mmCIF file of C-alpha atoms in Angstrom:
data_model
loop_
_atom_site.group_PDB
_atom_site.id
_atom_site.type_symbol
_atom_site.label_atom_id
_atom_site.label_comp_id
_atom_site.label_asym_id
_atom_site.label_seq_id
_atom_site.Cartn_x
_atom_site.Cartn_y
_atom_site.Cartn_z
ATOM 1 C CA ASP A 1 -9.687 27.543 45.607
ATOM 2 C CA ALA A 2 -6.293 29.107 45.054
ATOM 3 C CA GLU A 3 -4.086 27.297 42.584
ATOM 4 C CA ILE A 4 -1.036 27.465 40.382
ATOM 5 C CA THR A 5 -1.374 26.627 36.704
ATOM 6 C CA GLN A 6 1.129 26.078 33.943
ATOM 7 C CA SER A 7 0.605 26.231 30.225
ATOM 8 C CA PRO A 8 1.019 24.561 27.923
ATOM 9 C CA ARG A 9 1.171 21.083 29.465
ATOM 10 C CA HIS A 10 3.071 19.730 26.483
ATOM 11 C CA LYS A 11 5.156 21.558 23.892
ATOM 12 C CA ILE A 12 7.317 20.450 20.988
ATOM 13 C CA THR A 13 9.573 23.054 19.445
ATOM 14 C CA GLU A 14 12.505 23.239 17.096
ATOM 15 C CA THR A 15 16.087 24.018 17.967
ATOM 16 C CA GLY A 16 16.782 27.739 17.909
ATOM 17 C CA ARG A 17 13.216 28.906 18.452
ATOM 18 C CA GLN A 18 12.178 31.138 21.321
ATOM 19 C CA VAL A 19 9.721 29.481 23.682
ATOM 20 C CA THR A 20 7.772 30.903 26.602
ATOM 21 C CA LEU A 21 6.202 28.784 29.314
ATOM 22 C CA ALA A 22 3.475 30.388 31.386
ATOM 23 C CA CYS A 23 2.939 30.148 35.134
ATOM 24 C CA HIS A 24 0.004 31.753 36.923
ATOM 25 C CA GLN A 25 -0.795 31.534 40.634
ATOM 26 C CA THR A 26 -3.799 32.773 42.542
ATOM 27 C CA TRP A 27 -2.299 32.261 46.013
ATOM 28 C CA ASN A 28 -1.059 35.887 46.027
ATOM 29 C CA HIS A 29 2.366 34.520 46.949
ATOM 30 C CA ASN A 30 5.380 36.783 46.710
ATOM 31 C CA ASN A 31 7.829 33.985 45.908
ATOM 32 C CA MET A 32 7.805 32.124 42.611
ATOM 33 C CA PHE A 33 10.235 29.571 41.234
ATOM 34 C CA TRP A 34 11.007 27.688 38.054
ATOM 35 C CA TYR A 35 12.574 24.221 38.162
ATOM 36 C CA ARG A 36 13.483 21.616 35.618
ATOM 37 C CA GLN A 37 13.296 17.917 36.375
ATOM 38 C CA ASP A 38 15.399 15.357 34.553
ATOM 39 C CA LEU A 39 16.072 11.692 35.222
ATOM 40 C CA GLY A 40 19.040 11.324 37.518
ATOM 41 C CA HIS A 41 19.053 14.959 38.564
ATOM 42 C CA GLY A 42 15.888 15.606 40.473
ATOM 43 C CA LEU A 43 14.567 19.162 40.582
ATOM 44 C CA ARG A 44 17.012 21.934 39.721
ATOM 45 C CA LEU A 45 16.346 25.625 40.194
ATOM 46 C CA ILE A 46 16.393 27.781 37.067
ATOM 47 C CA HIS A 47 15.183 31.209 38.221
ATOM 48 C CA TYR A 48 13.256 32.623 41.130
ATOM 49 C CA SER A 49 11.538 35.821 42.182
ATOM 50 C CA TYR A 50 10.732 37.281 45.596
ATOM 51 C CA GLY A 51 8.307 39.871 44.268
ATOM 52 C CA VAL A 52 7.324 42.163 41.438
ATOM 53 C CA GLN A 53 10.321 43.364 39.421
ATOM 54 C CA ASP A 54 12.623 40.986 41.326
ATOM 55 C CA THR A 55 14.334 38.080 39.520
ATOM 56 C CA ASN A 56 17.308 35.936 40.442
ATOM 57 C CA LYS A 57 19.350 33.218 38.767
ATOM 58 C CA GLY A 58 19.329 29.678 40.036
ATOM 59 C CA GLU A 59 21.858 26.905 39.514
ATOM 60 C CA VAL A 60 20.934 26.175 35.864
ATOM 61 C CA SER A 61 19.922 29.579 34.503
ATOM 62 C CA ASP A 62 21.968 29.668 31.272
ATOM 63 C CA GLY A 63 19.696 29.971 28.234
ATOM 64 C CA TYR A 64 16.645 30.950 30.301
ATOM 65 C CA SER A 65 15.115 34.245 31.394
ATOM 66 C CA VAL A 66 12.128 35.337 33.485
ATOM 67 C CA SER A 67 10.293 38.561 34.149
ATOM 68 C CA ARG A 68 7.931 39.490 36.997
ATOM 69 C CA SER A 69 5.577 42.317 36.109
ATOM 70 C CA ASN A 70 2.832 41.328 38.555
ATOM 71 C CA THR A 71 2.364 39.062 41.568
ATOM 72 C CA GLU A 72 0.465 36.327 39.745
ATOM 73 C CA ASP A 73 2.713 35.505 36.780
ATOM 74 C CA LEU A 74 6.279 34.372 36.178
ATOM 75 C CA PRO A 75 6.780 33.382 32.541
ATOM 76 C CA LEU A 76 9.906 31.419 31.648
ATOM 77 C CA THR A 77 11.523 32.132 28.284
ATOM 78 C CA LEU A 78 13.988 29.946 26.458
ATOM 79 C CA GLU A 79 15.803 32.439 24.255
ATOM 80 C CA SER A 80 17.028 29.904 21.682
ATOM 81 C CA ALA A 81 15.849 26.398 22.456
ATOM 82 C CA ALA A 82 18.458 23.641 22.540
ATOM 83 C CA SER A 83 18.022 19.855 22.718
ATOM 84 C CA SER A 84 19.627 19.923 26.170
ATOM 85 C CA GLN A 85 16.597 21.900 27.352
ATOM 86 C CA THR A 86 14.257 18.988 26.689
ATOM 87 C CA SER A 87 12.841 18.420 30.144
ATOM 88 C CA VAL A 88 9.830 18.698 32.419
ATOM 89 C CA TYR A 89 9.469 22.201 33.830
ATOM 90 C CA PHE A 90 7.753 22.971 37.116
ATOM 91 C CA CYS A 91 6.667 26.313 38.441
ATOM 92 C CA ALA A 92 6.151 26.785 42.178
ATOM 93 C CA SER A 93 5.159 29.500 44.602
ATOM 94 C CA SER A 94 5.471 30.022 48.341
ATOM 95 C CA GLU A 95 4.059 32.507 50.797
ATOM 96 C CA SER A 96 7.279 33.701 52.370
ATOM 97 C CA VAL A 97 10.962 32.925 52.624
ATOM 98 C CA GLU A 98 10.430 31.541 56.129
ATOM 99 C CA ASN A 99 7.457 29.329 55.297
ATOM 100 C CA THR A 100 9.121 27.171 52.737
ATOM 101 C CA GLU A 101 6.226 24.973 51.637
ATOM 102 C CA ALA A 102 6.158 25.351 47.892
ATOM 103 C CA PHE A 103 3.015 24.740 45.868
ATOM 104 C CA PHE A 104 3.822 23.279 42.484
ATOM 105 C CA GLY A 105 2.082 23.438 39.162
ATOM 106 C CA GLN A 106 1.407 20.284 37.177
ATOM 107 C CA GLY A 107 4.425 20.741 34.952
ATOM 108 C CA THR A 108 5.146 21.403 31.292
ATOM 109 C CA ARG A 109 6.819 18.710 29.241
ATOM 110 C CA LEU A 110 9.011 20.437 26.659
ATOM 111 C CA THR A 111 10.644 18.594 23.788
ATOM 112 C CA VAL A 112 13.194 20.362 21.607
ATOM 113 C CA VAL A 113 13.789 18.634 18.272
ATOM 114 C CA LYS B 1 28.419 22.349 49.040
ATOM 115 C CA ASN B 2 24.995 21.492 50.400
ATOM 116 C CA GLN B 3 23.876 18.012 49.392
ATOM 117 C CA VAL B 4 20.894 15.763 49.982
ATOM 118 C CA GLU B 5 21.213 12.036 49.303
ATOM 119 C CA GLN B 6 18.242 9.691 49.251
ATOM 120 C CA SER B 7 18.116 5.932 49.392
ATOM 121 C CA PRO B 8 17.086 3.628 47.989
ATOM 122 C CA GLN B 9 16.791 5.065 44.506
ATOM 123 C CA SER B 10 13.799 2.817 43.876
ATOM 124 C CA LEU B 11 11.732 0.382 45.883
ATOM 125 C CA ILE B 12 9.044 -2.165 45.068
ATOM 126 C CA ILE B 13 6.792 -3.499 47.807
ATOM 127 C CA LEU B 14 3.524 -5.405 48.100
ATOM 128 C CA GLU B 15 0.342 -3.658 49.112
ATOM 129 C CA GLY B 16 -0.146 -3.686 52.862
ATOM 130 C CA LYS B 17 3.570 -3.842 53.666
ATOM 131 C CA ASN B 18 5.550 -1.135 55.450
ATOM 132 C CA CYS B 19 8.613 0.617 54.085
ATOM 133 C CA THR B 20 11.182 3.211 55.119
ATOM 134 C CA LEU B 21 12.865 5.770 52.909
ATOM 135 C CA GLN B 22 16.111 7.448 53.907
ATOM 136 C CA CYS B 23 17.481 10.954 53.502
ATOM 137 C CA ASN B 24 20.998 12.052 54.474
ATOM 138 C CA TYR B 25 22.026 15.676 54.178
ATOM 139 C CA THR B 26 25.098 17.845 54.557
ATOM 140 C CA VAL B 27 23.205 21.147 54.564
ATOM 141 C CA SER B 28 24.568 23.558 57.134
ATOM 142 C CA PRO B 29 23.365 25.394 59.089
ATOM 143 C CA PHE B 30 20.173 23.343 59.153
ATOM 144 C CA SER B 31 16.806 25.103 59.140
ATOM 145 C CA ASN B 32 14.177 22.553 58.167
ATOM 146 C CA LEU B 33 13.520 19.424 56.125
ATOM 147 C CA ARG B 34 10.450 18.633 54.052
ATOM 148 C CA TRP B 35 9.229 15.443 52.476
ATOM 149 C CA TYR B 36 7.287 15.808 49.241
ATOM 150 C CA LYS B 37 5.257 13.213 47.368
ATOM 151 C CA GLN B 38 5.209 13.431 43.591
ATOM 152 C CA ASP B 39 2.672 11.364 41.700
ATOM 153 C CA THR B 40 3.472 10.495 38.088
ATOM 154 C CA GLY B 41 2.731 13.445 35.829
ATOM 155 C CA ARG B 42 2.046 15.824 38.709
ATOM 156 C CA GLY B 43 3.957 18.383 40.722
ATOM 157 C CA PRO B 44 5.310 17.554 44.199
ATOM 158 C CA VAL B 45 3.049 17.993 47.209
ATOM 159 C CA SER B 46 4.324 18.559 50.737
ATOM 160 C CA LEU B 47 3.775 15.700 53.211
ATOM 161 C CA THR B 48 5.483 17.054 56.284
ATOM 162 C CA ILE B 49 8.079 19.483 57.580
ATOM 163 C CA MET B 50 10.666 18.772 60.259
ATOM 164 C CA THR B 51 12.455 21.481 62.198
ATOM 165 C CA PHE B 52 15.553 21.161 64.358
ATOM 166 C CA SER B 53 13.675 20.483 67.579
ATOM 167 C CA GLU B 54 11.365 17.799 66.145
ATOM 168 C CA ASN B 55 12.234 14.106 66.203
ATOM 169 C CA THR B 56 9.049 12.565 64.865
ATOM 170 C CA LYS B 57 5.986 13.794 63.023
ATOM 171 C CA SER B 58 3.092 11.841 61.583
ATOM 172 C CA ASN B 59 0.683 12.573 58.771
ATOM 173 C CA GLY B 60 -1.745 9.692 58.554
ATOM 174 C CA ARG B 61 0.168 6.579 57.497
ATOM 175 C CA TYR B 62 3.320 8.644 56.909
ATOM 176 C CA THR B 63 5.771 9.144 59.777
ATOM 177 C CA ALA B 64 8.881 11.246 59.380
ATOM 178 C CA THR B 65 11.823 11.184 61.766
ATOM 179 C CA LEU B 66 14.764 13.520 62.086
ATOM 180 C CA ASP B 67 18.144 13.050 63.736
ATOM 181 C CA ALA B 68 19.834 16.439 63.503
ATOM 182 C CA ASP B 69 23.027 15.087 65.082
ATOM 183 C CA THR B 70 23.629 12.483 62.375
ATOM 184 C CA LYS B 71 21.888 14.621 59.732
ATOM 185 C CA GLN B 72 19.494 11.877 58.753
ATOM 186 C CA SER B 73 15.774 11.725 58.173
ATOM 187 C CA SER B 74 13.490 8.848 57.342
ATOM 188 C CA LEU B 75 9.973 8.559 55.990
ATOM 189 C CA HIS B 76 8.092 5.476 57.144
ATOM 190 C CA ILE B 77 4.969 4.386 55.300
ATOM 191 C CA THR B 78 2.665 2.032 57.162
ATOM 192 C CA ALA B 79 0.263 -0.413 55.527
ATOM 193 C CA SER B 80 1.087 0.734 52.026
ATOM 194 C CA GLN B 81 -1.635 1.325 49.456
ATOM 195 C CA LEU B 82 -1.526 1.374 45.667
ATOM 196 C CA SER B 83 -1.932 5.152 45.815
ATOM 197 C CA ASP B 84 1.392 5.408 47.641
ATOM 198 C CA SER B 85 3.150 4.612 44.367
ATOM 199 C CA ALA B 86 5.036 7.837 43.687
ATOM 200 C CA SER B 87 8.374 9.539 43.989
ATOM 201 C CA TYR B 88 9.269 10.835 47.454
ATOM 202 C CA ILE B 89 11.559 13.827 47.572
ATOM 203 C CA CYS B 90 13.532 15.088 50.557
ATOM 204 C CA VAL B 91 14.196 18.849 50.586
ATOM 205 C CA VAL B 92 16.440 20.589 53.089
ATOM 206 C CA ARG B 93 16.732 24.314 53.728
ATOM 207 C CA SER B 94 19.760 25.902 55.287
ATOM 208 C CA GLY B 95 19.477 28.753 57.734
ATOM 209 C CA GLY B 96 21.769 30.822 55.576
ATOM 210 C CA SER B 97 19.865 30.516 52.324
ATOM 211 C CA TYR B 98 16.312 30.837 51.193
ATOM 212 C CA ILE B 99 16.952 28.328 48.421
ATOM 213 C CA PRO B 100 16.322 24.702 49.437
ATOM 214 C CA THR B 101 18.405 21.725 48.347
ATOM 215 C CA PHE B 102 16.484 18.877 46.709
ATOM 216 C CA GLY B 103 17.284 15.205 46.854
ATOM 217 C CA ARG B 104 16.846 13.138 43.716
ATOM 218 C CA GLY B 105 13.946 11.217 45.184
ATOM 219 C CA THR B 106 13.017 7.602 45.859
ATOM 220 C CA SER B 107 10.649 5.968 43.411
ATOM 221 C CA LEU B 108 8.200 3.729 45.259
ATOM 222 C CA ILE B 109 6.039 1.170 43.480
ATOM 223 C CA VAL B 110 3.341 -0.645 45.423
ATOM 224 C CA HIS B 111 2.094 -3.848 43.786
ATOM 225 C CA PRO B 112 -1.272 -5.456 44.556
#
């Protein structure tokens, strides 16, 4: 069965370190998204991609970057981790911009100390 | 600015009872509205999608309604079960943007 997987599931890092969260999907979807979820805010879009070599900033992109070198993967990098980036991160993918059902990974809980 | 407001923020009900969750939006122009269910520690999963021409849609014990005139949607859960305990998220997409707007969710707890 097709799926979307995130790794690691849990991560503790120190302030100032670079961290990369992995997202891999086997749906062969063109669209991939990264969100963060915090209490009181719901899901907020960090970055998204509509295909290989395409990346776009979302509403909370500062301090984050992504790259899309193939269809299956969209890694999220925190250039210099800050305590404000402690959150649960979700990756998602969708088939097209018209069919908006997004399939989410199980999330990565990141703690920056 | 596009906004999606959900109410109540949290809800506790007894197993077997019905409940209704609300979603009000100011997204314009409207394209579609989805309800997602998010179990604790998991990613959201789509329950149903409502388009402009649809008033009611059911998915098992879940029934979603849409009033595009008042820009309101509801999710009704019938004969609740313990497994319904989750967060329910309303997501609205505008016709002018491929990026949907998420509500903050309603946390539902079903007690035995």
